[in-house]
mmCIF file of C-alpha atoms in Angstrom:
data_model
loop_
_atom_site.group_PDB
_atom_site.id
_atom_site.type_symbol
_atom_site.label_atom_id
_atom_site.label_comp_id
_atom_site.label_asym_id
_atom_site.label_seq_id
_atom_site.Cartn_x
_atom_site.Cartn_y
_atom_site.Cartn_z
ATOM 1 C CA MET A 3 128.703 -86.363 -107.331
ATOM 2 C CA ASP A 4 127.571 -82.784 -106.677
ATOM 3 C CA MET A 5 129.381 -79.420 -106.720
ATOM 4 C CA ARG A 6 128.301 -76.174 -105.070
ATOM 5 C CA ASP A 7 129.921 -72.846 -104.185
ATOM 6 C CA LEU A 8 130.730 -72.551 -100.484
ATOM 7 C CA THR A 9 130.617 -68.731 -100.298
ATOM 8 C CA PRO A 10 130.304 -65.857 -102.780
ATOM 9 C CA PHE A 11 134.041 -65.122 -102.429
ATOM 10 C CA ILE A 12 135.890 -68.459 -102.140
ATOM 11 C CA GLY A 13 135.509 -72.207 -102.383
ATOM 12 C CA THR A 14 133.698 -75.065 -104.091
ATOM 13 C CA GLU A 15 132.431 -78.123 -102.227
ATOM 14 C CA ILE A 16 132.201 -81.565 -103.842
ATOM 15 C CA THR A 17 130.096 -84.280 -102.248
ATOM 16 C CA GLY A 18 129.540 -87.897 -103.206
ATOM 17 C CA ALA A 19 132.934 -88.356 -104.899
ATOM 18 C CA THR A 20 135.160 -91.430 -104.613
ATOM 19 C CA ILE A 21 138.785 -91.990 -105.539
ATOM 20 C CA GLU A 22 137.563 -93.858 -108.617
ATOM 21 C CA ASP A 23 135.572 -90.778 -109.674
ATOM 22 C CA LEU A 24 138.643 -88.570 -109.315
ATOM 23 C CA ARG A 25 140.715 -90.945 -111.425
ATOM 24 C CA GLN A 26 138.495 -90.086 -114.387
ATOM 25 C CA ASP A 27 140.084 -87.350 -116.496
ATOM 26 C CA GLU A 28 136.864 -85.427 -117.101
ATOM 27 C CA VAL A 29 136.022 -85.406 -113.403
ATOM 28 C CA PHE A 30 139.477 -84.315 -112.287
ATOM 29 C CA ASP A 31 139.590 -81.669 -115.005
ATOM 30 C CA SER A 32 136.364 -80.211 -113.595
ATOM 31 C CA VAL A 33 137.952 -80.128 -110.128
ATOM 32 C CA LEU A 34 140.937 -78.202 -111.501
ATOM 33 C CA GLU A 35 138.607 -75.795 -113.316
ATOM 34 C CA ARG A 36 136.801 -75.043 -110.059
ATOM 35 C CA LEU A 37 140.147 -74.623 -108.291
ATOM 36 C CA ALA A 38 141.289 -72.112 -110.911
ATOM 37 C CA GLU A 39 138.076 -70.107 -110.554
ATOM 38 C CA ARG A 40 137.379 -70.449 -106.822
ATOM 39 C CA GLU A 41 140.878 -70.774 -105.223
ATOM 40 C CA LEU A 42 139.763 -73.604 -102.898
ATOM 41 C CA VAL A 43 138.112 -77.012 -103.428
ATOM 42 C CA VAL A 44 136.725 -79.205 -100.627
ATOM 43 C CA VAL A 45 136.000 -82.874 -101.364
ATOM 44 C CA ARG A 46 133.874 -84.113 -98.492
ATOM 45 C CA GLY A 47 134.440 -87.531 -96.948
ATOM 46 C CA LEU A 48 136.982 -88.883 -99.427
ATOM 47 C CA GLN A 49 138.402 -92.133 -98.079
ATOM 48 C CA ILE A 50 141.923 -92.413 -99.457
ATOM 49 C CA THR A 51 145.259 -93.882 -98.402
ATOM 50 C CA PRO A 52 148.457 -91.820 -98.191
ATOM 51 C CA SER A 53 149.540 -93.367 -101.507
ATOM 52 C CA GLU A 54 146.284 -92.263 -103.110
ATOM 53 C CA GLN A 55 146.722 -88.728 -101.773
ATOM 54 C CA ILE A 56 150.108 -88.585 -103.496
ATOM 55 C CA GLU A 57 148.537 -90.074 -106.634
ATOM 56 C CA LEU A 58 146.037 -87.200 -106.720
ATOM 57 C CA ALA A 59 148.800 -84.667 -106.065
ATOM 58 C CA ARG A 60 150.681 -85.979 -109.097
ATOM 59 C CA ARG A 61 147.645 -85.224 -111.249
ATOM 60 C CA ILE A 62 148.309 -81.542 -110.434
ATOM 61 C CA GLY A 63 152.111 -81.341 -110.445
ATOM 62 C CA ARG A 64 154.938 -82.835 -108.424
ATOM 63 C CA PRO A 65 154.575 -83.410 -104.671
ATOM 64 C CA VAL A 66 157.714 -82.298 -102.848
ATOM 65 C CA PRO A 67 159.164 -83.618 -99.564
ATOM 66 C CA PHE A 68 158.445 -81.497 -96.494
ATOM 67 C CA LEU A 69 161.413 -79.388 -95.401
ATOM 68 C CA MET A 70 161.638 -80.823 -91.850
ATOM 69 C CA SER A 71 162.280 -84.552 -92.213
ATOM 70 C CA ARG A 72 161.229 -85.405 -88.655
ATOM 71 C CA TYR A 73 157.617 -84.501 -89.514
ATOM 72 C CA ARG A 74 157.432 -86.517 -92.728
ATOM 73 C CA HIS A 75 155.227 -89.587 -93.092
ATOM 74 C CA PRO A 76 157.412 -92.664 -92.399
ATOM 75 C CA ASP A 77 156.522 -94.250 -95.757
ATOM 76 C CA HIS A 78 155.910 -91.158 -97.891
ATOM 77 C CA GLU A 79 158.378 -88.294 -97.595
ATOM 78 C CA GLU A 80 156.060 -86.022 -99.590
ATOM 79 C CA ILE A 81 153.506 -86.020 -96.761
ATOM 80 C CA MET A 82 153.875 -83.753 -93.750
ATOM 81 C CA ILE A 83 151.992 -84.992 -90.700
ATOM 82 C CA SER A 84 150.316 -82.357 -88.558
ATOM 83 C CA SER A 85 149.118 -84.070 -85.390
ATOM 84 C CA ASN A 86 148.745 -83.684 -81.638
ATOM 85 C CA GLU A 87 148.681 -87.463 -81.175
ATOM 86 C CA MET A 88 151.409 -89.568 -79.577
ATOM 87 C CA ARG A 89 152.589 -93.062 -80.492
ATOM 88 C CA GLU A 90 154.985 -94.954 -78.228
ATOM 89 C CA ASN A 91 155.466 -91.732 -76.267
ATOM 90 C CA LYS A 92 156.626 -89.896 -79.396
ATOM 91 C CA PRO A 93 154.775 -87.187 -81.344
ATOM 92 C CA VAL A 94 153.133 -88.504 -84.519
ATOM 93 C CA GLY A 95 153.764 -85.143 -86.213
ATOM 94 C CA VAL A 96 154.065 -81.432 -85.583
ATOM 95 C CA ALA A 97 151.339 -80.552 -83.086
ATOM 96 C CA ARG A 98 150.863 -76.854 -83.766
ATOM 97 C CA VAL A 99 151.288 -75.456 -87.255
ATOM 98 C CA GLY A 100 149.669 -72.741 -89.326
ATOM 99 C CA ASN A 101 147.694 -71.283 -86.406
ATOM 100 C CA PHE A 102 147.963 -67.761 -87.859
ATOM 101 C CA TRP A 103 146.873 -66.134 -91.102
ATOM 102 C CA HIS A 104 149.335 -66.744 -93.937
ATOM 103 C CA GLN A 105 149.917 -67.734 -97.546
ATOM 104 C CA ASP A 106 151.918 -70.960 -97.646
ATOM 105 C CA SER A 107 155.711 -70.507 -97.741
ATOM 106 C CA SER A 108 155.656 -66.904 -98.976
ATOM 107 C CA TYR A 109 158.997 -66.528 -97.179
ATOM 108 C CA VAL A 110 160.790 -68.601 -99.860
ATOM 109 C CA ALA A 111 161.738 -67.409 -103.326
ATOM 110 C CA ASP A 112 159.600 -69.870 -105.301
ATOM 111 C CA PRO A 113 156.766 -71.302 -103.169
ATOM 112 C CA ALA A 114 154.873 -74.400 -104.253
ATOM 113 C CA PRO A 115 151.605 -73.162 -105.818
ATOM 114 C CA TYR A 116 149.266 -75.851 -104.448
ATOM 115 C CA THR A 117 148.537 -77.470 -101.087
ATOM 116 C CA LEU A 118 146.555 -80.699 -100.634
ATOM 117 C CA LEU A 119 145.334 -81.489 -97.111
ATOM 118 C CA HIS A 120 143.599 -84.709 -96.006
ATOM 119 C CA GLY A 121 141.777 -84.954 -92.679
ATOM 120 C CA VAL A 122 142.857 -88.360 -91.384
ATOM 121 C CA ASN A 123 141.433 -87.735 -87.927
ATOM 122 C CA ALA A 124 139.952 -84.246 -87.803
ATOM 123 C CA PRO A 125 137.240 -83.308 -85.299
ATOM 124 C CA SER A 126 134.273 -81.175 -86.360
ATOM 125 C CA THR A 127 134.002 -79.426 -82.989
ATOM 126 C CA SER A 128 137.356 -77.601 -83.052
ATOM 127 C CA GLY A 129 140.541 -77.367 -85.084
ATOM 128 C CA HIS A 130 138.712 -75.669 -87.943
ATOM 129 C CA THR A 131 140.582 -74.097 -90.861
ATOM 130 C CA LEU A 132 139.766 -70.538 -91.908
ATOM 131 C CA TYR A 133 140.137 -69.371 -95.513
ATOM 132 C CA ALA A 134 140.078 -65.972 -97.240
ATOM 133 C CA ASN A 135 140.605 -64.978 -100.875
ATOM 134 C CA ALA A 136 143.596 -62.693 -101.586
ATOM 135 C CA VAL A 137 141.804 -61.284 -104.655
ATOM 136 C CA ASP A 138 138.867 -60.318 -102.453
ATOM 137 C CA VAL A 139 141.242 -58.772 -99.888
ATOM 138 C CA TYR A 140 142.894 -56.628 -102.560
ATOM 139 C CA ASN A 141 139.515 -55.559 -103.962
ATOM 140 C CA ARG A 142 138.468 -54.295 -100.522
ATOM 141 C CA LEU A 143 141.582 -52.168 -100.027
ATOM 142 C CA PRO A 144 140.750 -48.448 -100.017
ATOM 143 C CA ASP A 145 141.744 -46.768 -103.272
ATOM 144 C CA GLU A 146 144.254 -44.630 -101.374
ATOM 145 C CA TRP A 147 146.124 -47.742 -100.291
ATOM 146 C CA LYS A 148 145.941 -49.356 -103.709
ATOM 147 C CA ALA A 149 147.711 -46.272 -105.040
ATOM 148 C CA ARG A 150 150.292 -46.304 -102.244
ATOM 149 C CA ILE A 151 151.302 -49.926 -102.789
ATOM 150 C CA ALA A 152 151.143 -49.947 -106.600
ATOM 151 C CA GLY A 153 154.430 -51.255 -108.002
ATOM 152 C CA ARG A 154 155.932 -51.869 -104.565
ATOM 153 C CA THR A 155 157.618 -54.997 -103.277
ATOM 154 C CA ALA A 156 157.701 -56.431 -99.773
ATOM 155 C CA LEU A 157 160.206 -58.458 -97.769
ATOM 156 C CA HIS A 158 158.898 -61.794 -96.491
ATOM 157 C CA SER A 159 160.498 -63.561 -93.541
ATOM 158 C CA VAL A 160 159.793 -66.512 -91.247
ATOM 159 C CA ALA A 161 161.403 -64.664 -88.306
ATOM 160 C CA LYS A 162 158.137 -63.953 -86.451
ATOM 161 C CA ARG A 163 157.161 -67.639 -86.590
ATOM 162 C CA TYR A 164 160.556 -69.326 -86.366
ATOM 163 C CA ARG A 165 160.491 -72.406 -84.132
ATOM 164 C CA ILE A 166 163.200 -72.301 -81.478
ATOM 165 C CA ARG A 167 165.042 -75.615 -81.123
ATOM 166 C CA ALA A 168 167.029 -77.174 -78.282
ATOM 167 C CA GLU A 169 170.351 -76.211 -79.870
ATOM 168 C CA HIS A 170 169.399 -72.543 -79.580
ATOM 169 C CA ALA A 171 169.512 -72.642 -75.773
ATOM 170 C CA GLY A 172 171.849 -69.971 -74.439
ATOM 171 C CA LEU A 173 171.778 -67.774 -77.530
ATOM 172 C CA SER A 174 171.122 -64.078 -77.101
ATOM 173 C CA VAL A 175 168.278 -62.462 -79.034
ATOM 174 C CA ALA A 176 170.811 -60.932 -81.428
ATOM 175 C CA GLU A 177 172.505 -64.307 -81.967
ATOM 176 C CA LEU A 178 169.169 -66.021 -82.592
ATOM 177 C CA ARG A 179 168.239 -63.354 -85.121
ATOM 178 C CA ALA A 180 171.530 -63.997 -86.906
ATOM 179 C CA VAL A 181 170.762 -67.737 -87.030
ATOM 180 C CA ILE A 182 167.320 -67.063 -88.495
ATOM 181 C CA ALA A 183 168.742 -64.669 -91.088
ATOM 182 C CA GLN A 184 171.320 -67.255 -92.130
ATOM 183 C CA GLU A 185 168.877 -70.181 -92.325
ATOM 184 C CA HIS A 186 165.976 -68.214 -93.827
ATOM 185 C CA PRO A 187 167.136 -64.950 -95.388
ATOM 186 C CA PRO A 188 164.274 -62.558 -96.261
ATOM 187 C CA VAL A 189 162.949 -62.758 -99.811
ATOM 188 C CA GLU A 190 161.359 -60.007 -101.869
ATOM 189 C CA HIS A 191 158.059 -60.425 -103.728
ATOM 190 C CA PRO A 192 155.747 -57.981 -105.538
ATOM 191 C CA LEU A 193 153.065 -56.820 -103.149
ATOM 192 C CA VAL A 194 150.334 -56.874 -105.790
ATOM 193 C CA CYS A 195 150.344 -59.817 -108.207
ATOM 194 C CA LYS A 196 148.106 -61.041 -111.005
ATOM 195 C CA ASP A 197 146.474 -64.469 -110.838
ATOM 196 C CA PRO A 198 147.345 -66.317 -114.064
ATOM 197 C CA ASP A 199 144.050 -68.223 -113.952
ATOM 198 C CA SER A 200 141.663 -65.283 -113.656
ATOM 199 C CA GLY A 201 143.811 -62.263 -114.497
ATOM 200 C CA HIS A 202 142.635 -60.636 -111.259
ATOM 201 C CA GLU A 203 145.033 -58.733 -109.021
ATOM 202 C CA TYR A 204 145.594 -60.026 -105.499
ATOM 203 C CA LEU A 205 147.497 -58.992 -102.393
ATOM 204 C CA TYR A 206 150.553 -61.141 -101.721
ATOM 205 C CA GLY A 207 151.568 -60.997 -98.105
ATOM 206 C CA ALA A 208 150.224 -61.491 -94.594
ATOM 207 C CA PRO A 209 151.638 -59.637 -91.578
ATOM 208 C CA GLU A 210 153.005 -62.740 -89.843
ATOM 209 C CA TYR A 211 155.279 -63.470 -92.810
ATOM 210 C CA LEU A 212 155.854 -59.859 -93.868
ATOM 211 C CA HIS A 213 158.930 -58.070 -92.601
ATOM 212 C CA SER A 214 158.241 -54.749 -94.328
ATOM 213 C CA VAL A 215 157.054 -53.031 -97.466
ATOM 214 C CA VAL A 216 160.081 -51.688 -99.309
ATOM 215 C CA GLY A 217 160.060 -47.902 -99.063
ATOM 216 C CA PHE A 218 157.653 -47.690 -96.116
ATOM 217 C CA ASP A 219 158.791 -46.394 -92.755
ATOM 218 C CA ALA A 220 157.929 -48.169 -89.496
ATOM 219 C CA ASN A 221 154.679 -46.243 -88.989
ATOM 220 C CA GLU A 222 153.509 -46.900 -92.553
ATOM 221 C CA ASN A 223 154.252 -50.612 -92.194
ATOM 222 C CA GLU A 224 152.359 -50.808 -88.921
ATOM 223 C CA GLU A 225 149.367 -48.974 -90.395
ATOM 224 C CA PHE A 226 149.325 -51.150 -93.522
ATOM 225 C CA PHE A 227 149.744 -54.410 -91.619
ATOM 226 C CA SER A 228 146.883 -53.489 -89.289
ATOM 227 C CA LEU A 229 144.663 -52.681 -92.253
ATOM 228 C CA ILE A 230 145.280 -55.920 -94.145
ATOM 229 C CA ASP A 231 144.896 -57.955 -90.957
ATOM 230 C CA SER A 232 141.424 -56.479 -90.519
ATOM 231 C CA LEU A 233 140.516 -57.210 -94.147
ATOM 232 C CA ILE A 234 141.795 -60.792 -94.061
ATOM 233 C CA GLN A 235 139.998 -61.583 -90.809
ATOM 234 C CA ASP A 236 136.685 -59.890 -91.624
ATOM 235 C CA PRO A 237 134.190 -62.635 -90.622
ATOM 236 C CA ASP A 238 131.881 -61.705 -93.489
ATOM 237 C CA HIS A 239 134.660 -62.673 -95.917
ATOM 238 C CA VAL A 240 136.046 -65.781 -94.198
ATOM 239 C CA TYR A 241 135.058 -69.368 -94.960
ATOM 240 C CA VAL A 242 135.241 -71.577 -91.866
ATOM 241 C CA HIS A 243 135.964 -75.169 -92.799
ATOM 242 C CA ARG A 244 134.532 -77.434 -90.118
ATOM 243 C CA TRP A 245 136.125 -80.755 -90.818
ATOM 244 C CA THR A 246 134.221 -83.981 -91.314
ATOM 245 C CA PRO A 247 135.953 -87.390 -91.513
ATOM 246 C CA ASN A 248 138.273 -87.789 -94.510
ATOM 247 C CA ASP A 249 137.752 -84.344 -96.034
ATOM 248 C CA LEU A 250 140.257 -83.500 -98.769
ATOM 249 C CA VAL A 251 141.015 -79.794 -99.220
ATOM 250 C CA LEU A 252 142.987 -78.338 -102.128
ATOM 251 C CA TRP A 253 143.956 -74.671 -102.512
ATOM 252 C CA LYS A 254 146.105 -72.254 -104.489
ATOM 253 C CA THR A 255 148.764 -71.079 -102.073
ATOM 254 C CA ALA A 256 149.331 -67.580 -103.479
ATOM 255 C CA THR A 257 145.695 -66.475 -103.575
ATOM 256 C CA THR A 258 144.439 -68.281 -100.468
ATOM 257 C CA TYR A 259 145.006 -66.945 -96.968
ATOM 258 C CA HIS A 260 144.326 -69.500 -94.249
ATOM 259 C CA ALA A 261 144.738 -70.181 -90.539
ATOM 260 C CA ALA A 262 144.167 -73.166 -88.262
ATOM 261 C CA THR A 263 142.132 -72.713 -85.083
ATOM 262 C CA ALA A 264 142.921 -74.351 -81.756
ATOM 263 C CA VAL A 265 141.965 -77.936 -80.965
ATOM 264 C CA GLU A 266 140.033 -78.333 -77.740
ATOM 265 C CA PRO A 267 141.903 -80.108 -74.890
ATOM 266 C CA GLY A 268 141.792 -83.888 -74.953
ATOM 267 C CA VAL A 269 140.762 -84.113 -78.612
ATOM 268 C CA SER A 270 142.992 -85.802 -81.187
ATOM 269 C CA ARG A 271 143.628 -84.303 -84.608
ATOM 270 C CA THR A 272 145.789 -85.559 -87.480
ATOM 271 C CA VAL A 273 145.950 -84.210 -91.039
ATOM 272 C CA HIS A 274 148.263 -85.087 -93.926
ATOM 273 C CA ARG A 275 149.597 -82.225 -96.018
ATOM 274 C CA VAL A 276 151.267 -82.332 -99.438
ATOM 275 C CA SER A 277 152.866 -79.342 -101.174
ATOM 276 C CA ILE A 278 152.764 -79.492 -104.965
ATOM 277 C CA VAL A 279 155.028 -77.682 -107.400
ATOM 278 C CA SER A 280 153.886 -76.783 -110.908
ATOM 279 C CA ALA A 281 155.096 -78.296 -114.163
ATOM 280 C CA ASP A 282 157.325 -75.234 -114.761
ATOM 281 C CA GLN A 283 158.959 -75.560 -111.338
ATOM 282 C CA TRP A 284 159.339 -79.304 -111.905
ATOM 283 C CA ALA A 285 161.179 -78.725 -115.184
ATOM 284 C CA ALA A 286 163.466 -76.194 -113.538
#
């Protein structure tokens, strides 16, 4: 089993590992150490079952059922299926998810701190996943902006990415906004946070889940959102994960921005995702 850094700014890659290797405490502890230091760990070509994916998730914390039950694995409610495949003329999972830059579930009050993704059927030619480090993004902010956002909070909302359902047919825009506000009221988080693993400050918020920075006017929000978009998407600071069969990818949700790219027409793609809450959240 070998480990190497993927980029100077994010990620460690592990090759040659098996599920039996990861069941060894010293091996798994080294994986968690790399995760704490590098935000993202990729285990290449790990052949595991859904049960074994949940087993690994439980080594980190507690896997939690996905919010939308219709996209859960039929035998394992903790697994969300993201897939463009059909079975018996029914979607296997949600076909299009996470195709924009975000930090997982920042629009809820207490997001799960870890995400574990397994590439069940993931092509290497398209459907890549892009990753950026929120510590690195904060470090590249101009000093002027660091001063302007110091001590500020921001409102996070799912409104820009809310999925319209059949029962919303006939609603006006104002009525739909009211539904979204009732189902997913905005939550407030500090804009600059400190990573408990490294002690480094990081930027918490991506424009697609940010409603506004508290105290900024519309022009200031637009200017700030444009700036952080450019920093997050800077190709010199983005790791492009080109999937190979059975890759397992684990990341820290608060400090890891990510986005899924499009899958080319006619190509199948299925990944299994598990969200993991920490021991503190579990106890609560």
